Each structure stands twice: as C-alpha cells, then as structure tokens.
CSV table of C-alpha atoms in Angstrom, one decimal:
chain,number,residue,atom,x,y,z
A,1,UNK,CA,15.3,-3.1,-17.3
A,2,UNK,CA,12.6,-0.6,-17.0
A,3,UNK,CA,11.4,1.6,-19.9
A,4,UNK,CA,13.6,4.7,-20.6
A,5,UNK,CA,16.7,3.1,-19.0
A,6,UNK,CA,19.8,1.3,-20.3
A,7,UNK,CA,22.8,-0.7,-19.2
A,8,UNK,CA,26.1,1.2,-18.7
A,9,UNK,CA,29.6,0.4,-17.3
A,10,UNK,CA,30.1,3.1,-14.7
A,11,UNK,CA,33.2,4.0,-12.7
A,12,UNK,CA,33.3,5.9,-9.5
A,13,UNK,CA,36.7,7.6,-9.7
A,14,UNK,CA,36.9,8.3,-6.0
A,15,UNK,CA,36.2,4.7,-4.8
A,16,UNK,CA,37.6,3.0,-7.9
A,17,UNK,CA,34.4,0.9,-8.0
A,18,UNK,CA,33.3,-0.3,-11.5
A,19,UNK,CA,29.9,-1.8,-12.0
A,20,UNK,CA,27.2,-2.3,-14.6
A,21,UNK,CA,24.3,0.0,-13.7
A,22,UNK,CA,20.8,0.7,-15.0
A,23,UNK,CA,20.8,4.4,-15.9
A,24,UNK,CA,18.4,6.7,-17.8
A,25,UNK,CA,18.8,6.8,-21.6
A,26,UNK,CA,20.4,10.2,-22.2
A,27,UNK,CA,18.7,12.9,-24.2
A,28,UNK,CA,20.7,15.0,-26.7
A,29,UNK,CA,20.7,18.8,-26.3
A,30,UNK,CA,21.2,21.4,-29.0
A,31,UNK,CA,24.2,20.5,-31.2
A,32,UNK,CA,24.4,17.0,-29.8
A,33,UNK,CA,23.5,13.5,-31.1
A,34,UNK,CA,22.4,10.3,-29.5
A,35,UNK,CA,24.1,7.2,-31.0
A,36,UNK,CA,23.1,3.6,-30.5
A,37,UNK,CA,26.3,1.9,-29.7
A,38,UNK,CA,27.2,-1.0,-32.0
A,39,UNK,CA,30.6,-1.8,-30.5
A,40,UNK,CA,33.0,-0.3,-28.0
A,41,UNK,CA,36.7,-1.1,-27.5
A,42,UNK,CA,38.4,-2.0,-24.2
A,43,UNK,CA,41.6,-0.1,-23.9
A,44,UNK,CA,44.5,-0.3,-21.3
A,45,UNK,CA,43.6,3.3,-20.5
A,46,UNK,CA,40.2,2.1,-19.2
A,47,UNK,CA,42.1,-0.4,-17.0
A,48,UNK,CA,44.3,2.4,-15.7
A,49,UNK,CA,41.3,4.6,-15.0
A,50,UNK,CA,39.7,1.8,-12.9
A,51,UNK,CA,43.0,1.2,-11.1
A,52,UNK,CA,43.3,4.9,-10.4
A,53,UNK,CA,46.6,5.3,-12.4
A,54,UNK,CA,44.8,7.8,-14.6
A,55,UNK,CA,42.4,10.4,-13.3
A,56,UNK,CA,39.9,12.6,-15.2
A,57,UNK,CA,40.9,16.3,-15.2
A,58,UNK,CA,37.5,17.8,-16.2
A,59,UNK,CA,34.9,15.3,-15.1
A,60,UNK,CA,31.8,16.9,-13.4
A,61,UNK,CA,31.0,14.7,-10.5
A,62,UNK,CA,32.6,11.4,-9.3
A,63,UNK,CA,31.1,8.9,-11.8
A,64,UNK,CA,31.6,8.4,-15.5
A,65,UNK,CA,30.6,5.8,-18.1
A,66,UNK,CA,33.8,4.4,-19.6
A,67,UNK,CA,34.6,3.8,-23.3
A,68,UNK,CA,36.4,6.1,-25.8
A,69,UNK,CA,36.5,3.7,-28.8
A,70,UNK,CA,33.0,3.6,-30.1
A,71,UNK,CA,31.1,3.0,-33.4
A,72,UNK,CA,27.3,2.8,-33.9
A,73,UNK,CA,24.2,4.2,-35.5
A,74,UNK,CA,22.8,7.7,-35.2
A,75,UNK,CA,19.6,7.3,-33.1
A,76,UNK,CA,18.4,10.8,-32.3
A,77,UNK,CA,19.9,14.2,-33.5
A,78,UNK,CA,19.4,17.0,-31.0
A,79,UNK,CA,17.9,20.4,-31.8
A,80,UNK,CA,19.7,22.2,-34.6
A,81,UNK,CA,21.7,19.2,-35.9
A,82,UNK,CA,21.5,18.8,-39.7
A,83,UNK,CA,24.8,16.9,-40.3
A,84,UNK,CA,23.5,13.6,-39.0
A,85,UNK,CA,20.3,11.7,-39.5
A,86,UNK,CA,18.8,8.6,-37.8
A,87,UNK,CA,20.4,5.4,-39.3
A,88,UNK,CA,23.7,6.9,-40.2
A,89,UNK,CA,26.6,4.5,-39.4
A,90,UNK,CA,29.3,6.4,-37.6
A,91,UNK,CA,32.5,6.1,-35.7
A,92,UNK,CA,33.0,8.6,-32.9
A,93,UNK,CA,36.1,10.7,-32.3
A,94,UNK,CA,37.5,10.1,-28.8
A,95,UNK,CA,37.2,13.7,-27.6
A,96,UNK,CA,36.8,17.3,-28.5
A,97,UNK,CA,38.0,20.8,-27.6
A,98,UNK,CA,35.8,22.9,-25.3
A,99,UNK,CA,36.7,26.3,-23.8
A,100,UNK,CA,40.4,25.6,-24.4
A,101,UNK,CA,40.4,22.2,-22.8
A,102,UNK,CA,40.6,18.8,-24.5
A,103,UNK,CA,37.8,16.6,-23.1
A,104,UNK,CA,38.0,12.8,-23.6
A,105,UNK,CA,35.0,10.6,-24.0
A,106,UNK,CA,34.7,8.0,-21.3
A,107,UNK,CA,37.0,10.0,-19.1
A,108,UNK,CA,35.7,13.6,-18.8
A,109,UNK,CA,32.2,12.8,-20.0
A,110,UNK,CA,30.1,9.6,-20.4
A,111,UNK,CA,31.4,7.2,-23.0
A,112,UNK,CA,30.3,4.2,-25.0
A,113,UNK,CA,30.3,1.3,-22.6
A,114,UNK,CA,26.5,1.6,-22.8
A,115,UNK,CA,23.6,1.0,-25.1
A,116,UNK,CA,23.5,4.7,-26.1
A,117,UNK,CA,25.9,7.6,-25.9
A,118,UNK,CA,25.4,11.4,-26.5
A,119,UNK,CA,28.2,13.3,-28.2
A,120,UNK,CA,28.6,16.6,-30.1
A,121,UNK,CA,27.6,16.3,-33.7
A,122,UNK,CA,31.1,17.4,-34.8
A,123,UNK,CA,32.8,14.3,-33.5
A,124,UNK,CA,30.9,11.9,-35.7
A,125,UNK,CA,32.8,10.5,-38.6
A,126,UNK,CA,30.7,8.8,-41.4
A,127,UNK,CA,31.5,5.1,-41.6
A,128,UNK,CA,29.8,3.9,-44.8
A,129,UNK,CA,28.4,0.4,-45.1
A,130,UNK,CA,31.5,-1.7,-45.5
A,131,UNK,CA,33.3,-1.6,-42.1
A,132,UNK,CA,31.9,-3.7,-39.3
A,133,UNK,CA,31.2,-1.9,-36.0
A,134,UNK,CA,33.7,-4.0,-34.0
A,135,UNK,CA,36.5,-3.2,-36.4
A,136,UNK,CA,35.5,0.5,-36.7
A,137,UNK,CA,35.2,1.0,-33.0
A,138,UNK,CA,38.9,0.6,-32.4
A,139,UNK,CA,40.0,3.2,-35.0
A,140,UNK,CA,39.8,6.1,-32.5
A,141,UNK,CA,42.8,5.3,-30.3
A,142,UNK,CA,44.0,1.7,-30.9
A,143,UNK,CA,44.7,2.8,-34.6
A,144,UNK,CA,44.6,6.6,-34.6
A,145,UNK,CA,47.1,6.9,-31.7
A,146,UNK,CA,49.9,5.0,-33.4
A,147,UNK,CA,48.9,6.6,-36.7
A,148,UNK,CA,49.4,10.1,-35.1
A,149,UNK,CA,52.7,9.0,-33.6
A,150,UNK,CA,54.0,7.7,-36.9
A,151,UNK,CA,52.7,10.2,-39.4
A,152,UNK,CA,52.8,13.4,-37.3
A,153,UNK,CA,55.0,13.3,-34.2
A,154,UNK,CA,57.7,11.0,-35.7
A,155,UNK,CA,57.1,12.0,-39.3
A,156,UNK,CA,58.3,8.6,-40.5
A,157,UNK,CA,59.4,8.5,-44.1
A,158,UNK,CA,59.5,5.6,-46.5
A,159,UNK,CA,62.7,3.7,-46.2
A,160,UNK,CA,63.5,4.7,-42.6
A,161,UNK,CA,64.4,2.0,-40.0
A,162,UNK,CA,61.8,1.9,-37.3
A,163,UNK,CA,61.8,-0.1,-34.0
A,164,UNK,CA,58.5,-0.8,-32.3
A,165,UNK,CA,58.6,-1.7,-28.6
A,166,UNK,CA,55.5,-3.4,-27.3
A,167,UNK,CA,53.2,-5.3,-29.7
A,168,UNK,CA,49.9,-5.0,-27.9
A,169,UNK,CA,46.8,-3.1,-29.1
A,170,UNK,CA,48.8,0.0,-30.2
A,171,UNK,CA,52.1,-1.7,-31.3
A,172,UNK,CA,50.4,-4.3,-33.5
A,173,UNK,CA,48.6,-1.5,-35.4
A,174,UNK,CA,51.8,0.5,-35.4
A,175,UNK,CA,53.6,-2.3,-37.3
A,176,UNK,CA,50.7,-2.5,-39.8
A,177,UNK,CA,50.7,1.3,-40.3
A,178,UNK,CA,54.5,1.4,-40.7
A,179,UNK,CA,54.2,-1.2,-43.4
A,180,UNK,CA,51.6,0.9,-45.2
A,181,UNK,CA,53.8,4.0,-45.4
A,182,UNK,CA,56.9,2.0,-46.4
A,183,UNK,CA,59.1,2.1,-43.3
A,184,UNK,CA,62.0,-0.4,-43.8
A,185,UNK,CA,63.1,-2.3,-41.9
A,186,UNK,CA,60.4,-2.6,-39.3
A,187,UNK,CA,61.8,-4.2,-36.2
A,188,UNK,CA,59.4,-5.3,-33.5
A,189,UNK,CA,60.6,-5.8,-29.9
A,190,UNK,CA,58.6,-7.7,-27.3
A,191,UNK,CA,59.6,-10.2,-24.6
A,192,UNK,CA,56.5,-12.4,-25.3
A,193,UNK,CA,57.0,-14.9,-28.1
A,194,UNK,CA,53.3,-14.8,-29.2
A,195,UNK,CA,53.5,-11.0,-29.5
A,196,UNK,CA,56.6,-11.4,-31.7
A,197,UNK,CA,54.8,-13.9,-33.9
A,198,UNK,CA,51.9,-11.4,-34.2
A,199,UNK,CA,54.3,-8.7,-35.2
A,200,UNK,CA,55.6,-10.8,-38.1
A,201,UNK,CA,52.0,-11.5,-39.2
A,202,UNK,CA,51.2,-7.8,-39.2
A,203,UNK,CA,54.2,-7.0,-41.4
A,204,UNK,CA,57.4,-6.6,-39.3
A,205,UNK,CA,60.6,-7.6,-41.0
A,206,UNK,CA,62.3,-8.7,-37.7
A,207,UNK,CA,60.9,-9.6,-34.3
A,208,UNK,CA,63.4,-9.4,-31.4
A,209,UNK,CA,63.4,-10.5,-27.8
A,210,UNK,CA,64.7,-7.5,-25.7
A,211,UNK,CA,65.8,-9.9,-23.0
A,212,UNK,CA,68.0,-12.0,-25.3
A,213,UNK,CA,71.8,-11.7,-24.7
A,214,UNK,CA,72.4,-11.1,-28.4
A,215,UNK,CA,69.7,-8.3,-28.7
A,216,UNK,CA,72.3,-5.5,-29.4
A,217,UNK,CA,74.0,-7.6,-32.1
A,218,UNK,CA,70.6,-8.6,-33.6
A,219,UNK,CA,69.5,-4.9,-33.7
A,220,UNK,CA,72.8,-3.9,-35.2
A,221,UNK,CA,72.5,-6.5,-37.9
A,222,UNK,CA,68.9,-5.6,-38.7
A,223,UNK,CA,69.8,-1.9,-39.2
A,224,UNK,CA,73.0,-2.7,-41.1
A,225,UNK,CA,75.0,-1.1,-38.3
A,226,UNK,CA,73.3,2.3,-38.7
A,227,UNK,CA,70.9,2.2,-35.8
A,228,UNK,CA,67.2,3.2,-35.9
A,229,UNK,CA,65.9,6.3,-37.5
A,230,UNK,CA,62.8,6.1,-35.2
A,231,UNK,CA,62.0,4.1,-32.0
A,232,UNK,CA,58.4,3.9,-30.9
A,233,UNK,CA,57.8,3.1,-27.2
A,234,UNK,CA,54.2,1.7,-27.0
A,235,UNK,CA,55.0,0.0,-23.6
A,236,UNK,CA,55.6,3.0,-21.4
A,237,UNK,CA,58.3,1.2,-19.5
A,238,UNK,CA,61.6,2.8,-18.3
A,239,UNK,CA,63.8,-0.1,-19.4
A,240,UNK,CA,62.3,0.1,-22.9
A,241,UNK,CA,63.2,3.8,-23.2
A,242,UNK,CA,66.8,3.2,-22.0
A,243,UNK,CA,67.1,0.3,-24.5
A,244,UNK,CA,65.5,2.3,-27.3
A,245,UNK,CA,67.8,5.3,-26.9
A,246,UNK,CA,70.8,3.0,-27.3
A,247,UNK,CA,69.4,1.6,-30.5
A,248,UNK,CA,69.0,5.0,-32.2
A,249,UNK,CA,71.3,6.0,-34.9
A,250,UNK,CA,72.4,9.6,-35.8
A,251,UNK,CA,69.5,12.0,-35.8
A,252,UNK,CA,67.3,9.2,-34.4
A,253,UNK,CA,64.2,10.0,-32.6
A,254,UNK,CA,62.4,8.2,-29.8
A,255,UNK,CA,58.7,8.8,-29.6
A,256,UNK,CA,57.0,8.2,-26.2
A,257,UNK,CA,53.5,6.8,-26.8
A,258,UNK,CA,53.1,4.6,-23.7
A,259,UNK,CA,52.7,6.5,-20.5
A,260,UNK,CA,54.9,5.8,-17.5
A,261,UNK,CA,54.7,8.8,-15.3
A,262,UNK,CA,58.3,8.4,-14.2
A,263,UNK,CA,61.4,10.5,-15.0
A,264,UNK,CA,63.4,9.9,-18.1
A,265,UNK,CA,67.1,9.3,-17.7
A,266,UNK,CA,69.6,9.5,-20.5
A,267,UNK,CA,72.6,7.5,-19.4
A,268,UNK,CA,75.0,8.9,-22.0
A,269,UNK,CA,73.8,12.5,-22.4
A,270,UNK,CA,77.0,13.6,-24.2
A,271,UNK,CA,76.7,10.8,-26.8
A,272,UNK,CA,73.0,11.6,-27.1
A,273,UNK,CA,73.7,15.2,-28.0
A,274,UNK,CA,76.7,14.3,-30.2
A,275,UNK,CA,74.5,12.0,-32.3
A,276,UNK,CA,71.7,14.7,-32.3
A,277,UNK,CA,69.1,12.3,-31.0
A,278,UNK,CA,65.7,13.4,-30.0
A,279,UNK,CA,62.9,12.4,-27.5
A,280,UNK,CA,59.4,13.3,-28.5
A,281,UNK,CA,56.2,13.1,-26.5
A,282,UNK,CA,53.0,11.9,-28.0
A,283,UNK,CA,49.4,11.6,-26.9
A,284,UNK,CA,46.3,10.5,-28.8
A,285,UNK,CA,45.7,11.8,-32.3
A,286,UNK,CA,44.5,14.8,-34.2
A,287,UNK,CA,41.0,15.4,-35.6
A,288,UNK,CA,41.9,14.5,-39.2
A,289,UNK,CA,43.5,11.2,-38.4
A,290,UNK,CA,40.3,9.2,-37.8
A,291,UNK,CA,38.7,10.3,-41.1
A,292,UNK,CA,42.0,9.4,-42.9
A,293,UNK,CA,42.0,5.9,-41.4
A,294,UNK,CA,38.3,5.3,-42.2
A,295,UNK,CA,39.1,6.3,-45.8
A,296,UNK,CA,42.2,4.1,-45.9
A,297,UNK,CA,40.1,1.2,-44.6
A,298,UNK,CA,37.2,1.7,-47.0
A,299,UNK,CA,39.7,1.7,-49.9
A,300,UNK,CA,41.3,-1.6,-48.8
A,301,UNK,CA,44.6,-0.2,-47.6
A,302,UNK,CA,44.0,-1.4,-44.1
A,303,UNK,CA,42.2,-4.4,-42.6
A,304,UNK,CA,41.4,-4.8,-38.9
A,305,UNK,CA,39.7,-8.2,-39.1
A,306,UNK,CA,42.6,-9.7,-37.2
A,307,UNK,CA,42.6,-6.9,-34.6
A,308,UNK,CA,39.5,-8.0,-32.7
A,309,UNK,CA,40.6,-10.7,-30.3
A,310,UNK,CA,37.2,-11.1,-28.7
A,311,UNK,CA,33.6,-9.8,-28.9
A,312,UNK,CA,32.2,-9.7,-25.3
A,313,UNK,CA,28.7,-8.8,-24.1
A,314,UNK,CA,28.5,-5.4,-22.4
A,315,UNK,CA,27.2,-7.2,-19.4
A,316,UNK,CA,30.6,-8.9,-19.0
A,317,UNK,CA,32.6,-5.7,-19.1
A,318,UNK,CA,34.3,-6.4,-15.8
A,319,UNK,CA,35.6,-9.7,-17.1
A,320,UNK,CA,36.9,-8.0,-20.2
A,321,UNK,CA,38.8,-5.5,-18.1
A,322,UNK,CA,40.4,-8.3,-16.1
A,323,UNK,CA,41.3,-10.3,-19.2
A,324,UNK,CA,43.1,-7.2,-20.7
A,325,UNK,CA,44.8,-6.4,-17.4
A,326,UNK,CA,46.2,-9.9,-17.1
A,327,UNK,CA,46.9,-10.3,-20.8
A,328,UNK,CA,44.7,-13.4,-20.8
A,329,UNK,CA,45.0,-14.8,-24.3
A,330,UNK,CA,47.4,-12.0,-25.3
A,331,UNK,CA,44.6,-9.9,-26.9
A,332,UNK,CA,45.1,-7.1,-29.4
A,333,UNK,CA,41.7,-5.6,-28.7
A,334,UNK,CA,38.7,-6.8,-26.9
A,335,UNK,CA,35.4,-5.2,-28.0
A,336,UNK,CA,32.2,-4.9,-26.0
A,337,UNK,CA,28.8,-5.5,-27.8
A,338,UNK,CA,25.7,-4.0,-26.1
C-alpha cells in the first residue's frame, strides 16, 4: 500500500462487482470529520446491495464503499468542526438528512468497510471508554432498527405479548430489547433449531418452530388464548406475514421490519377489520435511538458481548459476505476489523 492510500471494500452497483481496492485516504471538508475505523458490521443489507436486490437512490457515480455499522476514533476534524477532537471514541449514525433526502452511509455515500471514513460531524455519537468497538459498531442498525420498531413504531408496552419472527441479527436483539422493556410473554419463531436456542438465551419465554404441526396450538397456549399484541417480522418473508397476522389478537399490530418487496395479502380481510388489527411499516431508526442505546449499554442495561459471532479482517470482507449469505455458522453479526 502506497502512502496516502487505504484499503476499502468497494461495490460497483452497475456490474455488482465487489472487491477490496486501494483508494486515496479521504480528506474531510468543512463540517465533516475523518474517523479511523475500529470495527464495521456486516449486515444482510450489504449482501442485498451486492446481489442487486437493493439499489442506492442518491449515490453519485457507480461505486461506493460499503458499511453502515461503524465505530472508531476521530482522526481529523474538518474546518469549522469544534464538536469532535482527535482521539474521541465514537459510533457513527448510519445516515443523515440532506436537502430533504435521507442519505445512508455505505449506500448513498462511502461507508466504513475501510481504514478511514469521512462523515458529517453531526452523525458522531460519543462512545466513552467502556464499550469495545466491535460491540459498538453494530448498534446503528442491528440494534437500533429493532429498537426503533419496538419503542416507536409498535410502541410496545410492558406486559404485552410479542411474537418475533426471524432470530438473526435483528431478531436476536429484538428479543433482548423486548426483555429490557418488560414485554411478556416474548415468543420467538424460527425454523432453525439453533436460532430458537439463541432466542431463549437472549430472553425469550418461548421458542416455536413455525413449520411444526402444533404451531397454532403452541402459540395459543403461550398467549393464554388471547393472541399476540404485537408481531415483529424480521424475516421479510410472505409466509411469515400470513402466519403472523393469524396470530394477532384483538387490536394486534404487525410491524414489517424485514423487506420483501412483494405485495401483502390479507386472507381474511373481514376478520382483520373486525378485530381491528393493524399492519405497520418500519425502516431503520431515528436520530435519538443510537444515543439512547449507547447510554443503556454504558449503564449496564444491555450487553452485546454475545452478539459478535466473528471478528474478520477487512481484507477478508468477501468471505464474510458469503458466510452471512449462506448463514454459515448461523451468525448474529460478523464484524470487519481494518
């Protein structure tokens, strides 16, 4: 690597070619900050970008450095920046508003699958000294997305019965966060036995196989016959949504967190209306969610030590993407280390 350059995981969104490249180290302009990346999460959204299932809406050009889950150390504040100084440990919000559009890091502008990343000073969240970079990096998205779905979109209250479909990176944290706010019972649903075991470790009261013949009876027993107050779809699968709607009780609400891109069909629309059920869309998180989660973690309410399934060198990013896509080892979150 020559002086003034760095390694970055770059995607050409037109050809769908992903490769580690040597690129110039970016310079921060006025109001921006350069951060030395300590860790960056590998998300299913990154896999979908590489596969072409997701496409950037506001990307200038055809190439982008991936990575929207990032923590690190402030390296160089740009002109006019007084809110951050070199050496500050930070976690980076996954995006920001600009001219009425929501821009996502690692999608619409260069992200953190690199040795350095340049971002607006306003997206930096102070991390303190206690949270390791690998655990902190996954807070923006893997943790903040389910937190936003639970605390804002679904507005889950203590004592409500909540079903969680899909116990991957989002769903596992969803279970943990539901436990934090007092949802009861928490019913995890996943066809993979290891995922169901994980759900119980993270705080679920029940873990059910959606393919089992006795699933309807097991769900009815777990909710004392009342059905779910909230169903969270972290899988983005049509069959999940159909099953979850059936499991809702009166005034129950289904929150769509996983993205499918396909039409939603309500088999019994009259019954759906009669029971006053709701379907709510959800995407990402709001600006205050990451600081909330950092504070909860620093105060010991949350612990993400079990969330990092593997720490992989940045140079092996392509292998990490493949491992996540094939669910090799059934990971919660894989994290790249520059």
